[in-house]
Amino acid sequence: MDYAIDLIRDIEKKWHAKWTEMQLYKVVEDTSRPKYYVLDMFPYPSGSGLHVGHPLGYVASDIFSRYKRLRGFNVLHPMGFDAFGLPAEQYAIETGQHPAETTKKNIAYFREQLMRMGFSYDWTREVKTSDPKFYKWTQWIFMQLFKCWYNPYTNKAEYLNSLIAILEQEGSTKLFILDKCATSISADDWKQLSEKEQQQFLMQFRLAYLAYADVWWCEVLGTVLANDEVKDGVSERGGHPVEKIKMRQWFLRITNYAERLLEGLERVDFSDSMKEMQRNWIGKSEGALVNFSLANGDGSIQIFTTRPDTIFGASFMVLAPEHHLVEKITTKDQKIDVELYVSYVKSRSERDRISEVKKVSGQFTGAFAINPFSGKQIPIYIAEYVLAGYGTGAIMAVPSNDDRDRAFAEKYDIEIIEVVDQGAYPNAEREDKVGKIINSDFLNGLEVKNAIQKIITEIENKSIGKRKINFRLRDAGYSRQRYWGEPFPVYYKDEIPYLLDEKDLPVILPEVETYKPSGAGKSPLSSLTEWVNLPDGTTRETDTMPGYAGSSWYFYRYMDVDNTEAFASTEKIKYWKDVDMYIGGTEHAVGHLLYSRMWNKFLYDLNLVEVDEPYKKLVNQGMIQGFSKIVYRVSGTNLFVTKGEKHKYEVTELRVDIKLVDGDELDIEKFKMWRNDFADAEFILEDGKFICGSELEKMSKSKHNVVNPDEVIDTYGADCFRIYEMFLGPIDAGKPWDTKGITGVYGFLRKLWRLFVDENGDLKITNDKATAVELKILHKTLKKASEDIERLSFNTAVSAFMICVNELGAAMCYKQEILEKFLITVAPFAPFITDELWQKMGNSGSIHTAVWPEYNPEYLVENSFNYPVSINGKARANIELPIDMPIDEIERQVMALESVLKWTEGKTPKKVIIVKGKIVNVVV
RNA sequence: GCCCGGGUGGUGAAAUUGGUAGACAUACCAGCUUGAGGGGCUGGCGCCCGCAAGGGUGUGCAAGUUCGAAUCUUGUCCCGGGCACCA
């Protein structure tokens, strides 16, 4: 019987049923075995199903889980769904279908696809973030964040009573000095405050707090937009104008964990690039806060600088256009221009603002400040390159040592004072912190490093500022004016937020009539007056939580998925502890991974979890890209033009579903049926064909380039698909999807099958003793496969198996002694075939609980080795030497060889270079 | 723009610690096998010269370190990912 798709389907079906019946992958806590937790980043269940990019990481984690099981570990390998999110909501707005319905349908499809691929998940532990049983605990953790502050003395999160005790005893003076509090009040002051004032005061400490922040607002759509939904300053849908408006929202005080998030990176096994990305995101910089007095004597402006040493060169100041002092300091003459500039900046995204390097822009406010050291009057500008959210939202501009300040000064004709002589560092950039200070009074002659220390001391002596460590990291926005997310367990009384009682959890997401935002950009929930207004006259929070809320802690829920008393029990957390191997995409480097690390540290501070870093090892899978197909529409018409003729027209590009395209040729009939508005489309062809353009990019539904794995599995089976995805290349490399090489993998599986099954479908296994050659082939493969799987190099492991099958095939070997061990090692890659055969071969039990065979080095011993020797990198010859020859003997051999070949023309070698016992070169 | 990766045959790639570059596949070419094929087998396959043996050259480009560089250093070009409300 040949290994063909009918047979494969039978085997897959049979073993699926058997796995479910046996509950083979159900895992229970077992203290007698070491635990191992292999976690996948759970998917967002989109409408188009899994695409071929998802399984890349899932196949890898499954292979690794199966491998660890064979190695005797008790492996937790769960799967779930990140089910709240914007796409389901948008779909609901368009079609009126409840997001819960579409999400449920999508999850069912995803689960079915994941099962088809033969993953060894314990499905009894599945989580869904949109399930009230799950989000009850998301809400619960939020409540703890609200109830806690970050105690700078103990350096951890604590409940507010420890803060209140401090305030009652000594007021906030010390906390103010520590920069943890905006105002300094005495204990008596605190006691005098009304309930409302006290609550407002406490808000500046809570780890979940309310504040005002910018959001993108689109008047025409009547909704708040995500950055992703804003393209080129207009809404992506409809192209309507957008602007930033202030809105009161929830935030998580992640900045309080900045130092610990940075420090924790030292203790985890992430790639260097991943750590680097997180470090940059946190963006720690040391510098100083300095106050610049206004020239009119009316107050001062505080700036943050990392280069206080260049203060003598500060010849102007720049405020962020949103800075709260802009309105106050602007003079009458400049008022109109300043307002115009501010409204221009409102339409600009942060990225656009800081990306602009060719042309800086800004506006003079008419006001002046005094440089506290040079005493000069300097003009105050506003400019988009200064962001309100970074530092203090204001800078002292030093054209001599900052490129943008330089460009700005040149454009607006402002004085440039050179304050650092970098002559001694010919390769130094303007912004590098090296050189000797000049033109700076008492700093003259100092190296930059020393000057920074001296000037900060001087700034502190003059009481005009202080040393400051600044982070680029900002507190995380935690409100969304959306429907499809977790409701907050919060109500308002007299504008002040309070928590609902824990016994009222979960706060169930109520049904709504429409998923469109209700007036003024509020969440759809705000239209539910009955739900919003509570009987006692208080009102509910109507925003919902963001997508990352559930994903910040979901990995704990897998440990104890049905617990109704806690997010997970203490015993189970003690056993599973942390994630040993976490696999997912780099796109989560700074979002999810930073948030969940913070949540984990918070839970750790409250003694609710075992470790303060949740992920021991992180592996990033690359992104599989797809070819998008593009048709060209003559602008403003329903006429489409083939690629070869498009240069004759003014065209707009349109991505079409890749299913409508064969090779590069568009199927016109299918295209007409694809969307109603194309039904009467007309076409300009070349050679009777309509040829599409093509572009390689990230697979996404909106680009219509998603390749679904179902088709591949239908044709070749799940094992072939799994192995092919691994064979494609290293898991951390991104690559375009194509199935060109899949026949090679299919051929490998077929050859593997034929090693022990004949044409009639009968086993042809014997108990004959294996030969030395066969044992060597086997043990070479065992060694290579073990090493490769340990280092997650699955592509080379697959190659090793292919070589083994080729070599065994040539030896016509189908001896049980060999085959058994070989099959166990292939099992993580090809679970269906091997389990089937395992039973047929007369082994009781499942191959998935077998024991991984160790290789025996004795079979691999070579008794001699060949190695090339070269003389001064020129002549070459092979020298054959026994494997265990001592090095001095090797040197003698080489000299003998040389005298024979006369390479050295009678000279003795000066140096014999030996690497790992092998001669690699001889120098004469 | 900033941050992080990556450039090796027609293609996907391998080379684990600086030590014989191109394993393993695929595509292609030639041959054998088959009534037929998404079948099986054998051989060839970086580029240049050569019937061959062999020689030269070769890891985006340009330099450098080294007896020796795909690998380390510097510069440069190109491609991918992220950039705070996509998840």
mmCIF file of N, CA, C and O in Angstrom, chain A residues 542-615:
data_model
loop_
_atom_site.group_PDB
_atom_site.id
_atom_site.type_symbol
_atom_site.label_atom_id
_atom_site.label_comp_id
_atom_site.label_asym_id
_atom_site.label_seq_id
_atom_site.Cartn_x
_atom_site.Cartn_y
_atom_site.Cartn_z
ATOM 1 N N THR A 542 -18.116 53.674 31.166
ATOM 2 C CA THR A 542 -18.612 53.101 29.907
ATOM 3 C C THR A 542 -17.506 52.752 28.916
ATOM 4 O O THR A 542 -17.767 52.146 27.887
ATOM 5 N N ASP A 543 -16.272 53.153 29.212
ATOM 6 C CA ASP A 543 -15.166 52.696 28.371
ATOM 7 C C ASP A 543 -14.939 51.208 28.621
ATOM 8 O O ASP A 543 -15.446 50.660 29.597
ATOM 9 N N THR A 544 -14.196 50.577 27.731
ATOM 10 C CA THR A 544 -13.808 49.191 27.966
ATOM 11 C C THR A 544 -12.287 49.098 27.970
ATOM 12 O O THR A 544 -11.595 50.056 27.637
ATOM 13 N N MET A 545 -11.799 47.926 28.340
ATOM 14 C CA MET A 545 -10.347 47.738 28.455
ATOM 15 C C MET A 545 -9.737 47.419 27.089
ATOM 16 O O MET A 545 -10.428 46.952 26.195
ATOM 17 N N PRO A 546 -8.447 47.668 26.929
ATOM 18 C CA PRO A 546 -7.802 47.466 25.633
ATOM 19 C C PRO A 546 -7.489 46.003 25.357
ATOM 20 O O PRO A 546 -7.578 45.163 26.254
ATOM 21 N N GLY A 547 -7.098 45.716 24.122
ATOM 22 C CA GLY A 547 -6.820 44.349 23.707
ATOM 23 C C GLY A 547 -5.770 43.647 24.539
ATOM 24 O O GLY A 547 -5.829 42.445 24.729
ATOM 25 N N TYR A 548 -4.821 44.415 25.072
ATOM 26 C CA TYR A 548 -3.725 43.734 25.766
ATOM 27 C C TYR A 548 -4.078 43.336 27.206
ATOM 28 O O TYR A 548 -3.288 42.692 27.885
ATOM 29 N N ALA A 549 -5.293 43.738 27.690
ATOM 30 C CA ALA A 549 -5.642 43.446 29.091
ATOM 31 C C ALA A 549 -5.612 41.945 29.360
ATOM 32 O O ALA A 549 -4.869 41.466 30.215
ATOM 33 N N GLY A 550 -6.402 41.206 28.613
ATOM 34 C CA GLY A 550 -6.485 39.766 28.841
ATOM 35 C C GLY A 550 -5.173 39.055 28.568
ATOM 36 O O GLY A 550 -4.799 38.116 29.284
ATOM 37 N N SER A 551 -4.458 39.519 27.558
ATOM 38 C CA SER A 551 -3.223 38.815 27.180
ATOM 39 C C SER A 551 -2.087 39.108 28.150
ATOM 40 O O SER A 551 -1.032 38.504 28.068
ATOM 41 N N SER A 552 -2.303 40.041 29.083
ATOM 42 C CA SER A 552 -1.241 40.370 30.031
ATOM 43 C C SER A 552 -1.086 39.332 31.137
ATOM 44 O O SER A 552 -0.104 39.347 31.854
ATOM 45 N N TRP A 553 -2.075 38.471 31.284
ATOM 46 C CA TRP A 553 -1.959 37.495 32.378
ATOM 47 C C TRP A 553 -2.493 36.110 32.028
ATOM 48 O O TRP A 553 -2.469 35.209 32.857
ATOM 49 N N TYR A 554 -2.913 35.902 30.762
ATOM 50 C CA TYR A 554 -3.615 34.673 30.400
ATOM 51 C C TYR A 554 -2.835 33.406 30.690
ATOM 52 O O TYR A 554 -3.418 32.351 30.945
ATOM 53 N N PHE A 555 -1.506 33.490 30.673
ATOM 54 C CA PHE A 555 -0.698 32.280 30.855
ATOM 55 C C PHE A 555 -0.862 31.672 32.247
ATOM 56 O O PHE A 555 -0.565 30.511 32.453
ATOM 57 N N TYR A 556 -1.343 32.449 33.206
ATOM 58 C CA TYR A 556 -1.629 31.874 34.526
ATOM 59 C C TYR A 556 -2.948 31.110 34.544
ATOM 60 O O TYR A 556 -3.125 30.161 35.297
ATOM 61 N N ARG A 557 -3.878 31.558 33.710
ATOM 62 C CA ARG A 557 -5.192 30.923 33.721
ATOM 63 C C ARG A 557 -5.115 29.477 33.206
ATOM 64 O O ARG A 557 -5.862 28.618 33.644
ATOM 65 N N TYR A 558 -4.206 29.219 32.275
ATOM 66 C CA TYR A 558 -4.035 27.847 31.767
ATOM 67 C C TYR A 558 -3.689 26.881 32.903
ATOM 68 O O TYR A 558 -3.961 25.698 32.826
ATOM 69 N N MET A 559 -3.036 27.406 33.929
ATOM 70 C CA MET A 559 -2.597 26.528 35.015
ATOM 71 C C MET A 559 -3.790 25.984 35.797
ATOM 72 O O MET A 559 -3.698 24.933 36.409
ATOM 73 N N ASP A 560 -4.888 26.741 35.782
ATOM 74 C CA ASP A 560 -6.017 26.380 36.640
ATOM 75 C C ASP A 560 -7.284 27.008 36.060
ATOM 76 O O ASP A 560 -7.853 27.924 36.641
ATOM 77 N N VAL A 561 -7.704 26.475 34.931
ATOM 78 C CA VAL A 561 -8.643 27.204 34.086
ATOM 79 C C VAL A 561 -10.061 27.304 34.662
ATOM 80 O O VAL A 561 -10.786 28.236 34.344
ATOM 81 N N ASP A 562 -10.446 26.395 35.530
ATOM 82 C CA ASP A 562 -11.835 26.396 36.005
ATOM 83 C C ASP A 562 -12.008 27.024 37.380
ATOM 84 O O ASP A 562 -13.097 26.997 37.939
ATOM 85 N N ASN A 563 -10.941 27.553 37.924
ATOM 86 C CA ASN A 563 -11.007 28.078 39.288
ATOM 87 C C ASN A 563 -11.993 29.243 39.387
ATOM 88 O O ASN A 563 -11.936 30.183 38.600
ATOM 89 N N THR A 564 -12.902 29.161 40.358
ATOM 90 C CA THR A 564 -13.868 30.252 40.538
ATOM 91 C C THR A 564 -13.502 31.125 41.741
ATOM 92 O O THR A 564 -14.103 32.159 41.966
ATOM 93 N N GLU A 565 -12.492 30.699 42.499
ATOM 94 C CA GLU A 565 -12.120 31.431 43.720
ATOM 95 C C GLU A 565 -10.948 32.375 43.505
ATOM 96 O O GLU A 565 -10.727 33.299 44.290
ATOM 97 N N ALA A 566 -10.143 32.093 42.490
ATOM 98 C CA ALA A 566 -8.940 32.892 42.245
ATOM 99 C C ALA A 566 -8.590 32.760 40.769
ATOM 100 O O ALA A 566 -9.106 31.882 40.086
ATOM 101 N N PHE A 567 -7.717 33.650 40.276
ATOM 102 C CA PHE A 567 -7.346 33.526 38.859
ATOM 103 C C PHE A 567 -6.600 32.232 38.609
ATOM 104 O O PHE A 567 -6.628 31.690 37.507
ATOM 105 N N ALA A 568 -5.950 31.718 39.657
ATOM 106 C CA ALA A 568 -5.380 30.375 39.648
ATOM 107 C C ALA A 568 -4.981 30.074 41.085
ATOM 108 O O ALA A 568 -4.635 30.991 41.828
ATOM 109 N N SER A 569 -5.037 28.793 41.447
ATOM 110 C CA SER A 569 -4.773 28.477 42.855
ATOM 111 C C SER A 569 -3.276 28.554 43.155
ATOM 112 O O SER A 569 -2.432 28.355 42.290
ATOM 113 N N THR A 570 -2.986 28.810 44.437
ATOM 114 C CA THR A 570 -1.591 28.919 44.870
ATOM 115 C C THR A 570 -0.797 27.647 44.569
ATOM 116 O O THR A 570 0.337 27.715 44.105
ATOM 117 N N GLU A 571 -1.442 26.481 44.816
ATOM 118 C CA GLU A 571 -0.707 25.218 44.611
ATOM 119 C C GLU A 571 -0.324 25.042 43.142
ATOM 120 O O GLU A 571 0.784 24.621 42.822
ATOM 121 N N LYS A 572 -1.285 25.340 42.264
ATOM 122 C CA LYS A 572 -0.994 25.126 40.845
ATOM 123 C C LYS A 572 0.050 26.118 40.349
ATOM 124 O O LYS A 572 0.907 25.777 39.535
ATOM 125 N N ILE A 573 -0.020 27.354 40.838
ATOM 126 C CA ILE A 573 0.999 28.327 40.444
ATOM 127 C C ILE A 573 2.359 27.890 40.967
ATOM 128 O O ILE A 573 3.381 28.039 40.308
ATOM 129 N N LYS A 574 2.355 27.287 42.146
ATOM 130 C CA LYS A 574 3.615 26.802 42.718
ATOM 131 C C LYS A 574 4.217 25.704 41.853
ATOM 132 O O LYS A 574 5.428 25.643 41.663
ATOM 133 N N TYR A 575 3.340 24.837 41.326
ATOM 134 C CA TYR A 575 3.855 23.736 40.525
ATOM 135 C C TYR A 575 4.338 24.206 39.147
ATOM 136 O O TYR A 575 5.469 23.939 38.752
ATOM 137 N N TRP A 576 3.494 24.948 38.431
ATOM 138 C CA TRP A 576 3.863 25.322 37.057
ATOM 139 C C TRP A 576 4.787 26.525 37.026
ATOM 140 O O TRP A 576 5.540 26.729 36.068
ATOM 141 N N LYS A 577 4.666 27.375 38.006
ATOM 142 C CA LYS A 577 5.595 28.476 38.236
ATOM 143 C C LYS A 577 5.701 29.509 37.121
ATOM 144 O O LYS A 577 5.226 30.620 37.249
ATOM 145 N N ASP A 578 6.362 29.169 36.042
ATOM 146 C CA ASP A 578 6.566 30.157 34.972
ATOM 147 C C ASP A 578 6.615 29.465 33.617
ATOM 148 O O ASP A 578 6.562 28.238 33.537
ATOM 149 N N VAL A 579 6.721 30.252 32.588
ATOM 150 C CA VAL A 579 6.771 29.725 31.230
ATOM 151 C C VAL A 579 8.227 29.415 30.883
ATOM 152 O O VAL A 579 9.078 30.303 30.948
ATOM 153 N N ASP A 580 8.504 28.160 30.550
ATOM 154 C CA ASP A 580 9.882 27.797 30.226
ATOM 155 C C ASP A 580 10.247 28.195 28.805
ATOM 156 O O ASP A 580 11.392 28.538 28.523
ATOM 157 N N MET A 581 9.269 28.092 27.919
ATOM 158 C CA MET A 581 9.548 28.409 26.517
ATOM 159 C C MET A 581 8.338 29.127 25.944
ATOM 160 O O MET A 581 7.240 28.595 25.960
ATOM 161 N N TYR A 582 8.568 30.342 25.469
ATOM 162 C CA TYR A 582 7.470 31.147 24.936
ATOM 163 C C TYR A 582 7.777 31.423 23.471
ATOM 164 O O TYR A 582 8.853 31.927 23.148
ATOM 165 N N ILE A 583 6.852 31.069 22.594
ATOM 166 C CA ILE A 583 7.107 31.237 21.166
ATOM 167 C C ILE A 583 6.074 32.166 20.550
ATOM 168 O O ILE A 583 4.876 31.983 20.746
ATOM 169 N N GLY A 584 6.540 33.161 19.829
ATOM 170 C CA GLY A 584 5.616 34.084 19.174
ATOM 171 C C GLY A 584 6.358 35.095 18.322
ATOM 172 O O GLY A 584 7.587 35.055 18.228
ATOM 173 N N GLY A 585 5.599 35.973 17.718
ATOM 174 C CA GLY A 585 6.192 36.909 16.756
ATOM 175 C C GLY A 585 6.877 38.109 17.386
ATOM 176 O O GLY A 585 6.544 38.504 18.492
ATOM 177 N N THR A 586 7.842 38.677 16.658
ATOM 178 C CA THR A 586 8.553 39.870 17.156
ATOM 179 C C THR A 586 7.640 41.082 17.261
ATOM 180 O O THR A 586 7.980 42.038 17.936
ATOM 181 N N GLU A 587 6.517 41.063 16.549
ATOM 182 C CA GLU A 587 5.664 42.247 16.563
ATOM 183 C C GLU A 587 5.151 42.545 17.972
ATOM 184 O O GLU A 587 4.656 43.619 18.241
ATOM 185 N N HIS A 588 5.313 41.579 18.892
ATOM 186 C CA HIS A 588 4.858 41.803 20.261
ATOM 187 C C HIS A 588 5.976 42.281 21.172
ATOM 188 O O HIS A 588 5.784 42.404 22.374
ATOM 189 N N ALA A 589 7.131 42.558 20.581
ATOM 190 C CA ALA A 589 8.325 42.847 21.376
ATOM 191 C C ALA A 589 8.087 43.905 22.437
ATOM 192 O O ALA A 589 8.483 43.741 23.578
ATOM 193 N N VAL A 590 7.473 45.006 22.074
ATOM 194 C CA VAL A 590 7.368 46.080 23.038
ATOM 195 C C VAL A 590 5.966 46.271 23.595
ATOM 196 O O VAL A 590 5.785 46.923 24.601
ATOM 197 N N GLY A 591 4.965 45.703 22.983
ATOM 198 C CA GLY A 591 3.618 45.860 23.517
ATOM 199 C C GLY A 591 3.340 44.799 24.554
ATOM 200 O O GLY A 591 3.659 44.945 25.744
ATOM 201 N N HIS A 592 2.790 43.703 24.088
ATOM 202 C CA HIS A 592 2.384 42.606 24.956
ATOM 203 C C HIS A 592 3.474 42.177 25.944
ATOM 204 O O HIS A 592 3.213 41.976 27.126
ATOM 205 N N LEU A 593 4.711 42.018 25.454
ATOM 206 C CA LEU A 593 5.745 41.473 26.328
ATOM 207 C C LEU A 593 6.087 42.409 27.476
ATOM 208 O O LEU A 593 6.423 41.970 28.569
ATOM 209 N N LEU A 594 5.994 43.704 27.238
ATOM 210 C CA LEU A 594 6.286 44.652 28.300
ATOM 211 C C LEU A 594 5.120 44.740 29.282
ATOM 212 O O LEU A 594 5.315 44.735 30.494
ATOM 213 N N TYR A 595 3.905 44.787 28.745
ATOM 214 C CA TYR A 595 2.736 44.877 29.623
ATOM 215 C C TYR A 595 2.621 43.644 30.503
ATOM 216 O O TYR A 595 2.373 43.741 31.698
ATOM 217 N N SER A 596 2.780 42.460 29.899
ATOM 218 C CA SER A 596 2.574 41.265 30.694
ATOM 219 C C SER A 596 3.702 41.096 31.707
ATOM 220 O O SER A 596 3.478 40.581 32.802
ATOM 221 N N ARG A 597 4.887 41.561 31.368
ATOM 222 C CA ARG A 597 5.968 41.510 32.363
ATOM 223 C C ARG A 597 5.630 42.426 33.534
ATOM 224 O O ARG A 597 5.883 42.100 34.689
ATOM 225 N N MET A 598 5.040 43.588 33.223
ATOM 226 C CA MET A 598 4.662 44.499 34.307
ATOM 227 C C MET A 598 3.556 43.899 35.178
ATOM 228 O O MET A 598 3.651 43.922 36.403
ATOM 229 N N TRP A 599 2.526 43.357 34.531
ATOM 230 C CA TRP A 599 1.433 42.756 35.322
ATOM 231 C C TRP A 599 1.989 41.662 36.222
ATOM 232 O O TRP A 599 1.603 41.516 37.360
ATOM 233 N N ASN A 600 2.894 40.881 35.675
ATOM 234 C CA ASN A 600 3.460 39.799 36.447
ATOM 235 C C ASN A 600 4.236 40.310 37.659
ATOM 236 O O ASN A 600 4.122 39.766 38.751
ATOM 237 N N LYS A 601 4.994 41.371 37.448
ATOM 238 C CA LYS A 601 5.743 41.947 38.580
ATOM 239 C C LYS A 601 4.783 42.479 39.645
ATOM 240 O O LYS A 601 5.039 42.370 40.843
ATOM 241 N N PHE A 602 3.686 43.039 39.170
ATOM 242 C CA PHE A 602 2.682 43.536 40.102
ATOM 243 C C PHE A 602 2.098 42.379 40.931
ATOM 244 O O PHE A 602 2.028 42.440 42.163
ATOM 245 N N LEU A 603 1.717 41.312 40.249
ATOM 246 C CA LEU A 603 1.160 40.151 40.956
ATOM 247 C C LEU A 603 2.200 39.559 41.909
ATOM 248 O O LEU A 603 1.868 39.073 42.991
ATOM 249 N N TYR A 604 3.446 39.619 41.479
ATOM 250 C CA TYR A 604 4.539 39.121 42.318
ATOM 251 C C TYR A 604 4.660 39.964 43.594
ATOM 252 O O TYR A 604 4.828 39.432 44.691
ATOM 253 N N ASP A 605 4.533 41.280 43.446
ATOM 254 C CA ASP A 605 4.602 42.173 44.608
ATOM 255 C C ASP A 605 3.498 41.852 45.616
ATOM 256 O O ASP A 605 3.686 42.005 46.818
ATOM 257 N N LEU A 606 2.343 41.436 45.112
ATOM 258 C CA LEU A 606 1.230 41.101 46.007
ATOM 259 C C LEU A 606 1.313 39.647 46.473
ATOM 260 O O LEU A 606 0.351 39.129 47.053
ATOM 261 N N ASN A 607 2.435 39.001 46.204
ATOM 262 C CA ASN A 607 2.637 37.603 46.619
ATOM 263 C C ASN A 607 1.651 36.637 45.999
ATOM 264 O O ASN A 607 1.312 35.620 46.603
ATOM 265 N N LEU A 608 1.189 36.933 44.822
ATOM 266 C CA LEU A 608 0.194 36.065 44.193
ATOM 267 C C LEU A 608 0.828 35.087 43.206
ATOM 268 O O LEU A 608 0.200 34.121 42.809
ATOM 269 N N VAL A 609 2.046 35.373 42.769
ATOM 270 C CA VAL A 609 2.736 34.451 41.861
ATOM 271 C C VAL A 609 4.145 34.193 42.381
ATOM 272 O O VAL A 609 4.618 34.876 43.293
ATOM 273 N N GLU A 610 4.810 33.223 41.760
ATOM 274 C CA GLU A 610 6.057 32.697 42.304
ATOM 275 C C GLU A 610 7.321 33.430 41.873
ATOM 276 O O GLU A 610 8.314 33.420 42.574
ATOM 277 N N VAL A 611 7.283 33.984 40.644
ATOM 278 C CA VAL A 611 8.511 34.562 40.095
ATOM 279 C C VAL A 611 8.208 35.950 39.539
ATOM 280 O O VAL A 611 7.074 36.232 39.173
ATOM 281 N N ASP A 612 9.206 36.797 39.461
ATOM 282 C CA ASP A 612 8.909 38.146 38.985
ATOM 283 C C ASP A 612 9.164 38.319 37.494
ATOM 284 O O ASP A 612 8.798 39.336 36.917
ATOM 285 N N GLU A 613 9.770 37.318 36.843
ATOM 286 C CA GLU A 613 9.849 37.330 35.383
ATOM 287 C C GLU A 613 9.085 36.106 34.874
ATOM 288 O O GLU A 613 9.460 34.973 35.176
ATOM 289 N N PRO A 614 8.033 36.293 34.094
ATOM 290 C CA PRO A 614 7.164 35.170 33.747
ATOM 291 C C PRO A 614 7.701 34.271 32.639
ATOM 292 O O PRO A 614 7.319 33.112 32.556
ATOM 293 N N TYR A 615 8.566 34.814 31.771
ATOM 294 C CA TYR A 615 9.006 34.026 30.614
ATOM 295 C C TYR A 615 10.502 33.774 30.703
ATOM 296 O O TYR A 615 11.300 34.696 30.573
#
